[in-house]
Amino acid sequence: MWSLSVFCILAIGYVSCDQKCQGSPRMYNGKRCASTTRYNDYHKGACGCGPASGDSQFGWNHDHFVTAPNQMFFDEGYSGWCGQRCGKCVKLTTTGGYVPGQGGPTPAGMSRVFMVTNLCPNVYPNQNWCNQGTGPYGNGHNDYGYVAHFDLENGASQVSNLGWNNPEVTWEIVNCHGSNTPTDGMYQQCQCAHHGKRSLNETTNGSEN
């Protein structure tokens, strides 16, 4: 007898029952979806959020909610430094889903706001997650079907303390307000503060101008 998970894979393509987002691009409750992972890094990152001398982080870039998105979210021109979305913030909301074998169940509806301070480049060992071929409003997706990926800094266990285990999320570009979210003033300390961060209209799923 076939299991329910096998039935789901046959019924809706490569989407597992553990993944709540469906379609192309993958959506949930009318919003675009993304995959997430966690990392622990003491480097200033691709937005230059650390002292000018050396490669260390500012404290807030280690223990606040910050993220390293995939290359085509970070900068659609393939820049590896001072990308167009440096200093922007994304509200990530859990769907209750996850990629089988890569995460675990997380309650749906948990939202946190993360600032972009780093890059997840399309190089080893990130290719499965960060190899999208188009920007976040296109249809290019990673190996798990998501148009965006967010690697979340967990240097002070700030993400794991939420109970997040690489959850599937929806994303929206929003203003930088939230508990443990870096402020715009903090971002002004970064070397890329005057290179990226285009203006924002806070509309459905984060329209930009």
Tab-separated table of C-alpha atoms in Angstrom:
chain	number	residue	atom	x	y	z
A	1	MET	CA	0.000	0.000	0.000
A	2	TRP	CA	1.400	3.422	-0.958
A	3	SER	CA	2.127	5.856	1.824
A	4	LEU	CA	0.513	9.293	1.868
A	5	SER	CA	3.879	10.963	1.168
A	6	VAL	CA	4.335	8.901	-2.006
A	7	PHE	CA	0.822	9.797	-3.112
A	8	CYS	CA	1.547	13.497	-2.634
A	9	ILE	CA	4.701	13.282	-4.739
A	10	LEU	CA	2.812	11.572	-7.548
A	11	ALA	CA	-0.123	13.950	-7.331
A	12	ILE	CA	1.687	17.289	-7.381
A	13	GLY	CA	5.065	16.542	-8.917
A	14	TYR	CA	8.173	16.866	-6.797
A	15	VAL	CA	6.419	18.612	-3.883
A	16	SER	CA	6.467	16.466	-0.747
A	17	CYS	CA	3.588	16.487	1.718
A	18	ASP	CA	6.061	18.079	4.138
A	19	GLN	CA	6.280	21.136	1.854
A	20	LYS	CA	3.211	23.377	2.040
A	21	CYS	CA	4.123	25.685	-0.866
A	22	GLN	CA	2.899	24.663	-4.305
A	23	GLY	CA	2.908	25.823	-7.930
A	24	SER	CA	5.515	27.567	-10.053
A	25	PRO	CA	6.712	29.823	-8.579
A	26	ARG	CA	6.004	28.024	-5.334
A	27	MET	CA	3.401	29.966	-3.315
A	28	TYR	CA	1.574	29.757	0.009
A	29	ASN	CA	-1.339	31.991	1.035
A	30	GLY	CA	-0.696	34.144	-2.040
A	31	LYS	CA	2.959	34.845	-1.208
A	32	ARG	CA	6.186	33.543	-2.703
A	33	CYS	CA	8.032	30.905	-0.752
A	34	ALA	CA	11.663	30.347	0.168
A	35	SER	CA	13.839	27.694	1.718
A	36	THR	CA	16.033	28.438	4.737
A	37	THR	CA	19.173	27.108	6.396
A	38	ARG	CA	21.336	28.314	9.291
A	39	TYR	CA	24.998	29.297	9.518
A	40	ASN	CA	27.457	30.551	12.123
A	41	ASP	CA	29.975	33.019	10.753
A	42	TYR	CA	32.400	35.487	12.328
A	43	HIS	CA	33.106	37.352	9.052
A	44	LYS	CA	31.736	40.790	8.190
A	45	GLY	CA	29.988	39.425	5.108
A	46	ALA	CA	29.281	40.730	1.623
A	47	CYS	CA	27.641	43.955	2.821
A	48	GLY	CA	30.700	44.966	4.839
A	49	CYS	CA	29.013	44.888	8.250
A	50	GLY	CA	32.139	44.873	10.381
A	51	PRO	CA	35.077	47.145	11.226
A	52	ALA	CA	36.846	48.512	8.147
A	53	SER	CA	40.107	46.915	9.224
A	54	GLY	CA	39.980	43.140	9.254
A	55	ASP	CA	37.145	40.738	8.495
A	56	SER	CA	35.310	40.504	11.823
A	57	GLN	CA	31.602	41.178	12.342
A	58	PHE	CA	29.882	43.908	14.263
A	59	GLY	CA	28.273	42.322	17.313
A	60	TRP	CA	24.770	42.901	15.971
A	61	ASN	CA	25.723	41.155	12.711
A	62	HIS	CA	26.392	38.044	14.796
A	63	ASP	CA	23.517	37.968	17.281
A	64	HIS	CA	20.626	39.798	15.567
A	65	PHE	CA	18.304	38.522	12.848
A	66	VAL	CA	20.431	38.812	9.697
A	67	THR	CA	20.534	36.701	6.562
A	68	ALA	CA	22.626	35.714	3.562
A	69	PRO	CA	20.213	35.235	0.630
A	70	ASN	CA	20.964	33.463	-2.638
A	71	GLN	CA	22.999	35.305	-5.294
A	72	MET	CA	20.059	36.399	-7.457
A	73	PHE	CA	18.193	37.783	-4.457
A	74	PHE	CA	21.313	39.510	-3.115
A	75	ASP	CA	22.126	41.086	-6.481
A	76	GLU	CA	20.647	40.275	-9.886
A	77	GLY	CA	23.775	41.629	-11.577
A	78	TYR	CA	25.840	38.879	-9.918
A	79	SER	CA	27.776	41.281	-7.702
A	80	GLY	CA	29.455	39.542	-4.785
A	81	TRP	CA	29.952	42.762	-2.806
A	82	CYS	CA	27.514	45.553	-1.880
A	83	GLY	CA	24.560	43.883	-3.587
A	84	GLN	CA	21.425	45.807	-4.483
A	85	ARG	CA	19.534	44.339	-1.518
A	86	CYS	CA	22.179	44.929	1.141
A	87	GLY	CA	20.483	46.470	4.162
A	88	LYS	CA	16.989	45.546	3.069
A	89	CYS	CA	14.798	43.538	5.386
A	90	VAL	CA	12.606	40.536	4.702
A	91	LYS	CA	9.765	39.254	6.821
A	92	LEU	CA	9.937	35.468	6.880
A	93	THR	CA	6.820	33.593	7.965
A	94	THR	CA	6.849	29.862	8.564
A	95	THR	CA	4.379	27.747	6.603
A	96	GLY	CA	4.643	24.698	8.828
A	97	GLY	CA	6.510	22.941	6.020
A	98	TYR	CA	10.111	21.946	5.423
A	99	VAL	CA	12.290	20.112	2.907
A	100	PRO	CA	12.354	16.416	3.875
A	101	GLY	CA	15.771	15.351	5.087
A	102	GLN	CA	16.930	18.985	5.365
A	103	GLY	CA	14.869	20.301	8.273
A	104	GLY	CA	12.003	19.543	10.589
A	105	PRO	CA	8.491	20.650	11.536
A	106	THR	CA	8.080	24.233	12.723
A	107	PRO	CA	4.712	25.716	13.739
A	108	ALA	CA	3.063	27.728	10.966
A	109	GLY	CA	2.578	31.480	11.224
A	110	MET	CA	5.775	32.466	13.056
A	111	SER	CA	7.123	35.730	11.565
A	112	ARG	CA	10.489	37.418	12.074
A	113	VAL	CA	12.196	40.255	10.180
A	114	PHE	CA	15.764	39.655	8.954
A	115	MET	CA	18.213	42.160	7.428
A	116	VAL	CA	20.343	41.229	4.405
A	117	THR	CA	24.003	41.553	5.417
A	118	ASN	CA	25.666	38.715	3.531
A	119	LEU	CA	25.529	36.513	0.422
A	120	CYS	CA	24.931	32.805	-0.156
A	121	PRO	CA	26.976	32.341	-3.356
A	122	ASN	CA	26.242	29.663	-5.934
A	123	VAL	CA	29.405	27.720	-5.109
A	124	TYR	CA	30.169	24.566	-3.135
A	125	PRO	CA	28.577	23.628	-0.762
A	126	ASN	CA	25.654	25.967	-1.497
A	127	GLN	CA	24.658	24.918	-5.026
A	128	ASN	CA	21.540	22.967	-4.038
A	129	TRP	CA	20.135	25.952	-2.156
A	130	CYS	CA	21.516	29.088	-3.827
A	131	ASN	CA	21.562	28.247	-7.551
A	132	GLN	CA	18.454	30.161	-8.668
A	133	GLY	CA	18.856	31.397	-12.243
A	134	THR	CA	16.586	34.438	-11.983
A	135	GLY	CA	15.778	37.135	-9.454
A	136	PRO	CA	13.200	36.588	-6.713
A	137	TYR	CA	10.320	37.786	-8.881
A	138	GLY	CA	11.174	35.330	-11.682
A	139	ASN	CA	10.626	31.591	-11.916
A	140	GLY	CA	14.205	30.345	-11.512
A	141	HIS	CA	14.391	28.033	-8.527
A	142	ASN	CA	16.848	25.990	-6.520
A	143	ASP	CA	17.008	22.200	-6.378
A	144	TYR	CA	14.110	22.163	-3.914
A	145	GLY	CA	11.831	24.364	-6.022
A	146	TYR	CA	12.161	27.765	-4.304
A	147	VAL	CA	12.789	31.091	-6.062
A	148	ALA	CA	14.618	32.427	-2.999
A	149	HIS	CA	16.779	31.006	-0.231
A	150	PHE	CA	17.780	32.606	3.059
A	151	ASP	CA	20.764	31.351	5.052
A	152	LEU	CA	20.109	32.668	8.568
A	153	GLU	CA	22.926	33.743	10.894
A	154	ASN	CA	22.716	31.662	14.077
A	155	GLY	CA	25.868	32.856	15.829
A	156	ALA	CA	24.117	33.362	19.176
A	157	SER	CA	21.554	30.583	18.595
A	158	GLN	CA	19.005	33.309	17.861
A	159	VAL	CA	17.362	31.218	15.133
A	160	SER	CA	17.505	27.803	16.759
A	161	ASN	CA	16.089	29.370	19.946
A	162	LEU	CA	12.946	30.129	17.938
A	163	GLY	CA	12.537	26.407	17.351
A	164	TRP	CA	13.260	26.905	13.642
A	165	ASN	CA	14.865	23.890	11.972
A	166	ASN	CA	15.376	25.090	8.389
A	167	PRO	CA	11.674	25.832	7.880
A	168	GLU	CA	9.933	26.615	4.621
A	169	VAL	CA	8.801	30.261	4.711
A	170	THR	CA	7.001	32.933	2.762
A	171	TRP	CA	8.887	36.183	2.295
A	172	GLU	CA	8.094	39.877	1.930
A	173	ILE	CA	10.431	42.859	1.711
A	174	VAL	CA	9.446	45.189	4.558
A	175	ASN	CA	10.798	48.054	6.626
A	176	CYS	CA	13.444	47.137	9.187
A	177	HIS	CA	11.363	47.004	12.348
A	178	GLY	CA	11.130	43.999	14.625
A	179	SER	CA	12.363	42.445	17.821
A	180	ASN	CA	16.100	41.708	17.414
A	181	THR	CA	16.083	43.089	13.848
A	182	PRO	CA	19.001	45.444	13.104
A	183	THR	CA	17.961	49.062	12.673
A	184	ASP	CA	18.697	51.298	9.709
A	185	GLY	CA	21.107	53.140	12.005
A	186	MET	CA	23.045	49.943	12.600
A	187	TYR	CA	23.228	49.297	8.875
A	188	GLN	CA	24.708	52.762	8.319
A	189	GLN	CA	27.866	51.427	10.010
A	190	CYS	CA	28.369	48.956	7.151
A	191	GLN	CA	30.780	49.634	4.311
A	192	CYS	CA	28.036	49.094	1.729
A	193	ALA	CA	25.505	51.409	3.389
A	194	HIS	CA	25.625	53.927	0.542
A	195	HIS	CA	25.906	51.457	-2.334
A	196	GLY	CA	22.812	49.251	-2.034
A	197	LYS	CA	19.394	49.482	-0.437
A	198	ARG	CA	17.089	50.925	-3.055
A	199	SER	CA	13.880	52.653	-1.961
A	200	LEU	CA	10.953	50.511	-0.895
A	201	ASN	CA	7.215	50.503	-1.338
A	202	GLU	CA	5.864	48.168	1.323
A	203	THR	CA	3.298	46.284	-0.763
A	204	THR	CA	2.219	42.696	-1.239
A	205	ASN	CA	5.217	40.360	-1.362
A	206	GLY	CA	7.672	43.224	-1.212
A	207	SER	CA	7.401	45.263	-4.409
A	208	GLU	CA	10.426	47.476	-4.951
A	209	ASN	CA	11.195	50.634	-6.883
